[in-house]
Tab-separated table of C-alpha atoms in Angstrom:
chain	number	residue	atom	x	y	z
A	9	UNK	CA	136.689	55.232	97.971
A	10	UNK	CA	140.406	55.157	98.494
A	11	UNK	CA	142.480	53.945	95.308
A	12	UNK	CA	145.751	51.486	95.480
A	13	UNK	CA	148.337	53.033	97.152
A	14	UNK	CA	151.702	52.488	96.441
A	15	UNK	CA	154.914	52.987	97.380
A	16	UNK	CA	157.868	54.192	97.017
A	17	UNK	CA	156.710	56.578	93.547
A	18	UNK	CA	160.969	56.037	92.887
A	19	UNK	CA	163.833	54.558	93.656
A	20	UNK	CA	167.234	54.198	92.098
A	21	UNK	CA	170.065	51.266	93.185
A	22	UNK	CA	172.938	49.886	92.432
A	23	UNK	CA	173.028	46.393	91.168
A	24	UNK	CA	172.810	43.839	93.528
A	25	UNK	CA	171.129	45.922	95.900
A	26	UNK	CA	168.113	45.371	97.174
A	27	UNK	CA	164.579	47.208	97.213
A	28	UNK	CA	160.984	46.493	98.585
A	29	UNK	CA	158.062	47.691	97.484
A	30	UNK	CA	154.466	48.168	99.078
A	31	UNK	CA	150.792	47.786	97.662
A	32	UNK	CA	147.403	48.938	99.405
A	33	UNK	CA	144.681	47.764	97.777
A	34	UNK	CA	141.333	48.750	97.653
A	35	UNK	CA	139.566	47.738	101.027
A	36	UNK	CA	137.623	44.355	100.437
A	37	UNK	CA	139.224	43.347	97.040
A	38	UNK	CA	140.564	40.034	97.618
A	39	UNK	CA	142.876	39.646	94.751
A	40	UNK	CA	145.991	41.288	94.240
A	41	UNK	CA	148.486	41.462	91.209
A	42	UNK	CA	151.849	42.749	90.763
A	43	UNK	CA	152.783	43.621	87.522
A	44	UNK	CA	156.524	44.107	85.949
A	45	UNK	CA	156.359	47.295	83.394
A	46	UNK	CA	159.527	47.517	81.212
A	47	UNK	CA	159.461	50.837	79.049
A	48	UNK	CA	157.992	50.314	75.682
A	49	UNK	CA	156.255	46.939	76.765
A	50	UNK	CA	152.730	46.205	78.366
A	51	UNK	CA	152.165	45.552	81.704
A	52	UNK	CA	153.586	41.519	82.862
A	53	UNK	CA	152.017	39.247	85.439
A	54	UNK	CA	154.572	38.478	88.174
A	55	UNK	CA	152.699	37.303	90.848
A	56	UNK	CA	148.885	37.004	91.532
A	57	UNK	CA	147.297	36.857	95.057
A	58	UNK	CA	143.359	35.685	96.109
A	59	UNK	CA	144.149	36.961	99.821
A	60	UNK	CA	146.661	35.503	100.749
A	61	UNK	CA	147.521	32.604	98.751
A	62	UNK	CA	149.384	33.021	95.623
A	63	UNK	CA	147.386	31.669	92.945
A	64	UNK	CA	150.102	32.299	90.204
A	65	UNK	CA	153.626	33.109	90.225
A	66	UNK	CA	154.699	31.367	86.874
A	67	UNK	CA	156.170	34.418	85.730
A	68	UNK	CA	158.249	35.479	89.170
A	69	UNK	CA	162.033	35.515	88.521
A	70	UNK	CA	162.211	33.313	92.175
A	71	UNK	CA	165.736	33.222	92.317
A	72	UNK	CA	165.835	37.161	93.579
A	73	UNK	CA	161.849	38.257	93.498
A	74	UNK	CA	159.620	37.426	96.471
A	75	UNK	CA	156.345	38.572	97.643
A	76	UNK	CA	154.061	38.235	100.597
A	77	UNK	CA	150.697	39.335	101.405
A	78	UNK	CA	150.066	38.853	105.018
A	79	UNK	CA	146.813	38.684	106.446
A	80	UNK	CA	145.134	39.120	103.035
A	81	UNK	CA	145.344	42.801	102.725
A	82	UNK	CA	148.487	44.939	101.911
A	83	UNK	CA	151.523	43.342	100.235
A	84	UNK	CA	155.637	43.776	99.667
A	85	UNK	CA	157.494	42.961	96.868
A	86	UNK	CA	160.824	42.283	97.027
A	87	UNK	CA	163.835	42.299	94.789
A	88	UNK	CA	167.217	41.377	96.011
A	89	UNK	CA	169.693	41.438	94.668
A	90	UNK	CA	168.827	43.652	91.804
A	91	UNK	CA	170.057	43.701	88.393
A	92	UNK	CA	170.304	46.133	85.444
A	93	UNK	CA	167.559	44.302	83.627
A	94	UNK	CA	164.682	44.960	87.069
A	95	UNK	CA	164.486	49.120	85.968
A	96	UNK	CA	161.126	49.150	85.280
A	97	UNK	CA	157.941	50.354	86.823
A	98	UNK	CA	156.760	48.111	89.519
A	99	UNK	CA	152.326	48.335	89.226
A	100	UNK	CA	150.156	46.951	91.864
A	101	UNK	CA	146.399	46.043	90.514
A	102	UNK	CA	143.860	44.709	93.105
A	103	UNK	CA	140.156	43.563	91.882
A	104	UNK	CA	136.793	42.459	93.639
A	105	UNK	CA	135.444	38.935	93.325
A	106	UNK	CA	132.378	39.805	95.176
A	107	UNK	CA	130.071	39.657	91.772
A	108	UNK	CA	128.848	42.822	92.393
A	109	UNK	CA	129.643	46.257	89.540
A	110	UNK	CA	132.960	46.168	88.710
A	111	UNK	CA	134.197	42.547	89.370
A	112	UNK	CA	136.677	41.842	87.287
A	113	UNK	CA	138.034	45.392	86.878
A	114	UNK	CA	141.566	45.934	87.515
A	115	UNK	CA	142.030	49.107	89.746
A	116	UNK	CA	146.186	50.120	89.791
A	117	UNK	CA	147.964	52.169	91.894
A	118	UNK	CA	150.499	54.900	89.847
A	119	UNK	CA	153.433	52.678	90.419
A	120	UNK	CA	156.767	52.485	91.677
A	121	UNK	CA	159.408	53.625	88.903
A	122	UNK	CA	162.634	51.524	89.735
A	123	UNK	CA	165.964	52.360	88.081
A	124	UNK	CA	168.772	50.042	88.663
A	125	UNK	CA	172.719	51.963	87.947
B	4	UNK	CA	148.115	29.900	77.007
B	5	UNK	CA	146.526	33.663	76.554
B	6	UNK	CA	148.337	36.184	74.339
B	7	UNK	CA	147.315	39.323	73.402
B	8	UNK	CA	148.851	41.313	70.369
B	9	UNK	CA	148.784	45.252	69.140
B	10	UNK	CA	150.009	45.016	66.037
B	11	UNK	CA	150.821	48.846	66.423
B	12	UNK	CA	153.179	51.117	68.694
B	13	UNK	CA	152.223	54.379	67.186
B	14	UNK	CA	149.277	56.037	66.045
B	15	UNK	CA	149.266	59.161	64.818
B	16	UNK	CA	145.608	60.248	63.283
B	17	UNK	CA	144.380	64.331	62.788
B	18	UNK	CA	141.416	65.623	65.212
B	19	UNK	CA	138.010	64.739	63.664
B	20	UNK	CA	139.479	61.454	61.801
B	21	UNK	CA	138.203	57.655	62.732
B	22	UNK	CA	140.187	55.865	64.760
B	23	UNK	CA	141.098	52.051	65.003
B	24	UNK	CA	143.328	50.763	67.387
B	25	UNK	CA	143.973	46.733	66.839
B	26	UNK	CA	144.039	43.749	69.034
B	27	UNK	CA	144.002	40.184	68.174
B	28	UNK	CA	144.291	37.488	71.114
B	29	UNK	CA	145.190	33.624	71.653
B	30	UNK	CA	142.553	31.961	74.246
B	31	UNK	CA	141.489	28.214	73.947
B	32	UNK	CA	138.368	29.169	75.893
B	33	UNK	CA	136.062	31.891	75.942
B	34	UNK	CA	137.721	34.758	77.274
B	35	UNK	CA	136.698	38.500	78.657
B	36	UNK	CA	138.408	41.210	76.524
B	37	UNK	CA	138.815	44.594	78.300
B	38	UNK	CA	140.560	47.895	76.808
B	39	UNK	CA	142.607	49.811	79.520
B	40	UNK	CA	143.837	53.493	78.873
B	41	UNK	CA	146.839	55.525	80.558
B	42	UNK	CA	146.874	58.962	80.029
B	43	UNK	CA	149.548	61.433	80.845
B	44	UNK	CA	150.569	61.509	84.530
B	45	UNK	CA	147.857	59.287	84.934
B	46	UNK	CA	147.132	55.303	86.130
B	47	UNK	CA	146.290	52.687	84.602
B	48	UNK	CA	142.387	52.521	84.222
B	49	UNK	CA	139.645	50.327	82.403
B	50	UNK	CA	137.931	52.207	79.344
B	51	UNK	CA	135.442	49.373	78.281
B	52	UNK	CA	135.152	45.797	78.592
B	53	UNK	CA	133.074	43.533	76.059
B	54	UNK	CA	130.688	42.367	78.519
B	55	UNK	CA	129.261	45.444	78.983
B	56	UNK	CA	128.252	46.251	75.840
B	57	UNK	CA	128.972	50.396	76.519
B	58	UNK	CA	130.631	52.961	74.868
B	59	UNK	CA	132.660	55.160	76.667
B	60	UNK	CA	133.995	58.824	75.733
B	61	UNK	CA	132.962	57.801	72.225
B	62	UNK	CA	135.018	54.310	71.672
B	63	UNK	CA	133.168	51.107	71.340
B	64	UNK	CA	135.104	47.245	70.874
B	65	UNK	CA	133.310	44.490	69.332
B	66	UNK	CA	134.346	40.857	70.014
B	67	UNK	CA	134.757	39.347	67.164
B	68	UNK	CA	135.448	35.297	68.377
B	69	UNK	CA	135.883	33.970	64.361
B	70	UNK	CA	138.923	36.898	63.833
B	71	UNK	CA	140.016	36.912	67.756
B	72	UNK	CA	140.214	40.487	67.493
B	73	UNK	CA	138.813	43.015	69.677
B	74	UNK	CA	139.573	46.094	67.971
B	75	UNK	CA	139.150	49.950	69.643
B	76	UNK	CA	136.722	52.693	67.349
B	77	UNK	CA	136.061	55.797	67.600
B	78	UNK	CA	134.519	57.745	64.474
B	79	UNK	CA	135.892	60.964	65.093
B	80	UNK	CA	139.338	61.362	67.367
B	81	UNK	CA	139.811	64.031	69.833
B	82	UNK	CA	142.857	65.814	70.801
B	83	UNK	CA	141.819	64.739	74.767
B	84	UNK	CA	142.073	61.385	73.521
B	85	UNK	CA	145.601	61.086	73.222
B	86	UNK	CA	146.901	58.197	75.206
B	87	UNK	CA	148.889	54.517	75.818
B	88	UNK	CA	145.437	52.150	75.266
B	89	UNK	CA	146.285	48.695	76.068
B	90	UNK	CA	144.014	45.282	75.473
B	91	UNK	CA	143.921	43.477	77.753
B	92	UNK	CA	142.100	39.438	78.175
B	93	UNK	CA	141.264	37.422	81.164
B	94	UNK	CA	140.372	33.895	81.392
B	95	UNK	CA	137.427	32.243	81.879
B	96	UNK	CA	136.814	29.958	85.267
B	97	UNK	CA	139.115	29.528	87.980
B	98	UNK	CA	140.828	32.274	89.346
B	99	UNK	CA	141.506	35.910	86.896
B	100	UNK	CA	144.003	36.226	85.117
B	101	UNK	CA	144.273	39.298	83.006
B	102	UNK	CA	147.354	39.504	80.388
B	103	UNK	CA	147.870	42.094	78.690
B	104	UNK	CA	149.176	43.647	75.146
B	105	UNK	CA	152.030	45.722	74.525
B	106	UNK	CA	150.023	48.711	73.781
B	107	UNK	CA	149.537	51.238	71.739
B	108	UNK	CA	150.161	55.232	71.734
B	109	UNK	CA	147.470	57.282	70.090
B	110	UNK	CA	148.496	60.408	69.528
B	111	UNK	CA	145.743	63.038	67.715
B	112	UNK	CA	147.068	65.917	65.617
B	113	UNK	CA	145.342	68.746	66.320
């Protein structure tokens, strides 16, 4: 089966710009995460779709992130405008609720590796 | 609130030596402890989860609920096993939601 798919793999801005990001996730998972990786930390909730409803974004910085997940499948984060702090890499996770082997497994994509100048 | 800690950045152990990578958590309610490893050029994947019971390329975790620990063996390390391994917990009921540590690098000496 096809993994998460991701993309861009990079992208370097200027502050305030802005950048979008896109997630496929595996077909028929119904929940989707994206997580904030800053170098030398672990992987951080920011937002956390069950198709397309957020569930949780407790952790999204609202004032400049977004996200949106129409129609339950693929998904676009957003950041605009951008500051120095956002260089990190941007992973997208997506997991099955169906009960069947493997719920509750988080399969990520490789990641989008932002740099902000 | 969930919190997982690795007490360590770094490990650095020789080829052939045991290896313990810790984790320690903060959940009110029973949670599901997983370990997920990221080696080079690689994503993100799941090495073992409690549930399950397994042991995979050698490394078991035991939950243990009275120390909140989950901690990552392996008796003897291999050089292939060099790696970020993060722990990572999810809650119980409701919807998932999987936080996770700040991980730690193994690195085997050959």
């Amino acid at each position: 089966e096809a993994g998460v798919a991701q993309s861009p793999r990079y992208k370097i801005i200027e502050k305030r710009q802005s950048v979008a990001f896109w997630c496929n996730p595996i077909s028929g998972h119904a929940t989707l995460y994206w997580y904030q990786q800053i170098l030398g930390q672990g992987p951080k909730l920011l937002i956390q779709f069950q198709n397309n409803g957020v569930v949780d974004d407790s952790q999204l910085p609202k004032d400049r992130f977004s996200a949106e997940r129409l129609k339950g499948v693929d998904s676009t984060l957003k950041i605009q405008p951008a500051k120095l702090e956002d260089s990190a890499v941007y992973l997208c996770a997506s997991s099955s609720t169906s009960g069947g082997p493997g719920t509750g497994e988080l399969f990520f994509g490789e990641g989008s590796r932002l740099t902000v100048l | 609130a969930q919190r997982v800690t690795q007490p360590e950045k770094l490990l650095s152990v020789f080829k052939g030596a045991p290896v313990e990578l810790k984790c320690n958590y903060s959940y009110s309610g029973s949670p599901e402890l997983f370990w997920y490893v990221q080696y080079s050029r690689q994503r993100l994947q799941l090495l073992l989860r409690h549930i399950s019971r397994e042991s995979i390329k050698g490394f078991t975790a035991d939950l243990n609920k009275g120390e909140t620990s989950f901690h990552l063996k392996k008796p003897f390390a291999q050089e292939e096993d060099s790696a970020m391994y993060y722990c990572a917990l999810s809650n119980s009921g409701g919807y998932q939601k999987v936080t996770f540590g700040t991980g730690t690098k193994l690195q085997v000496i050959p």
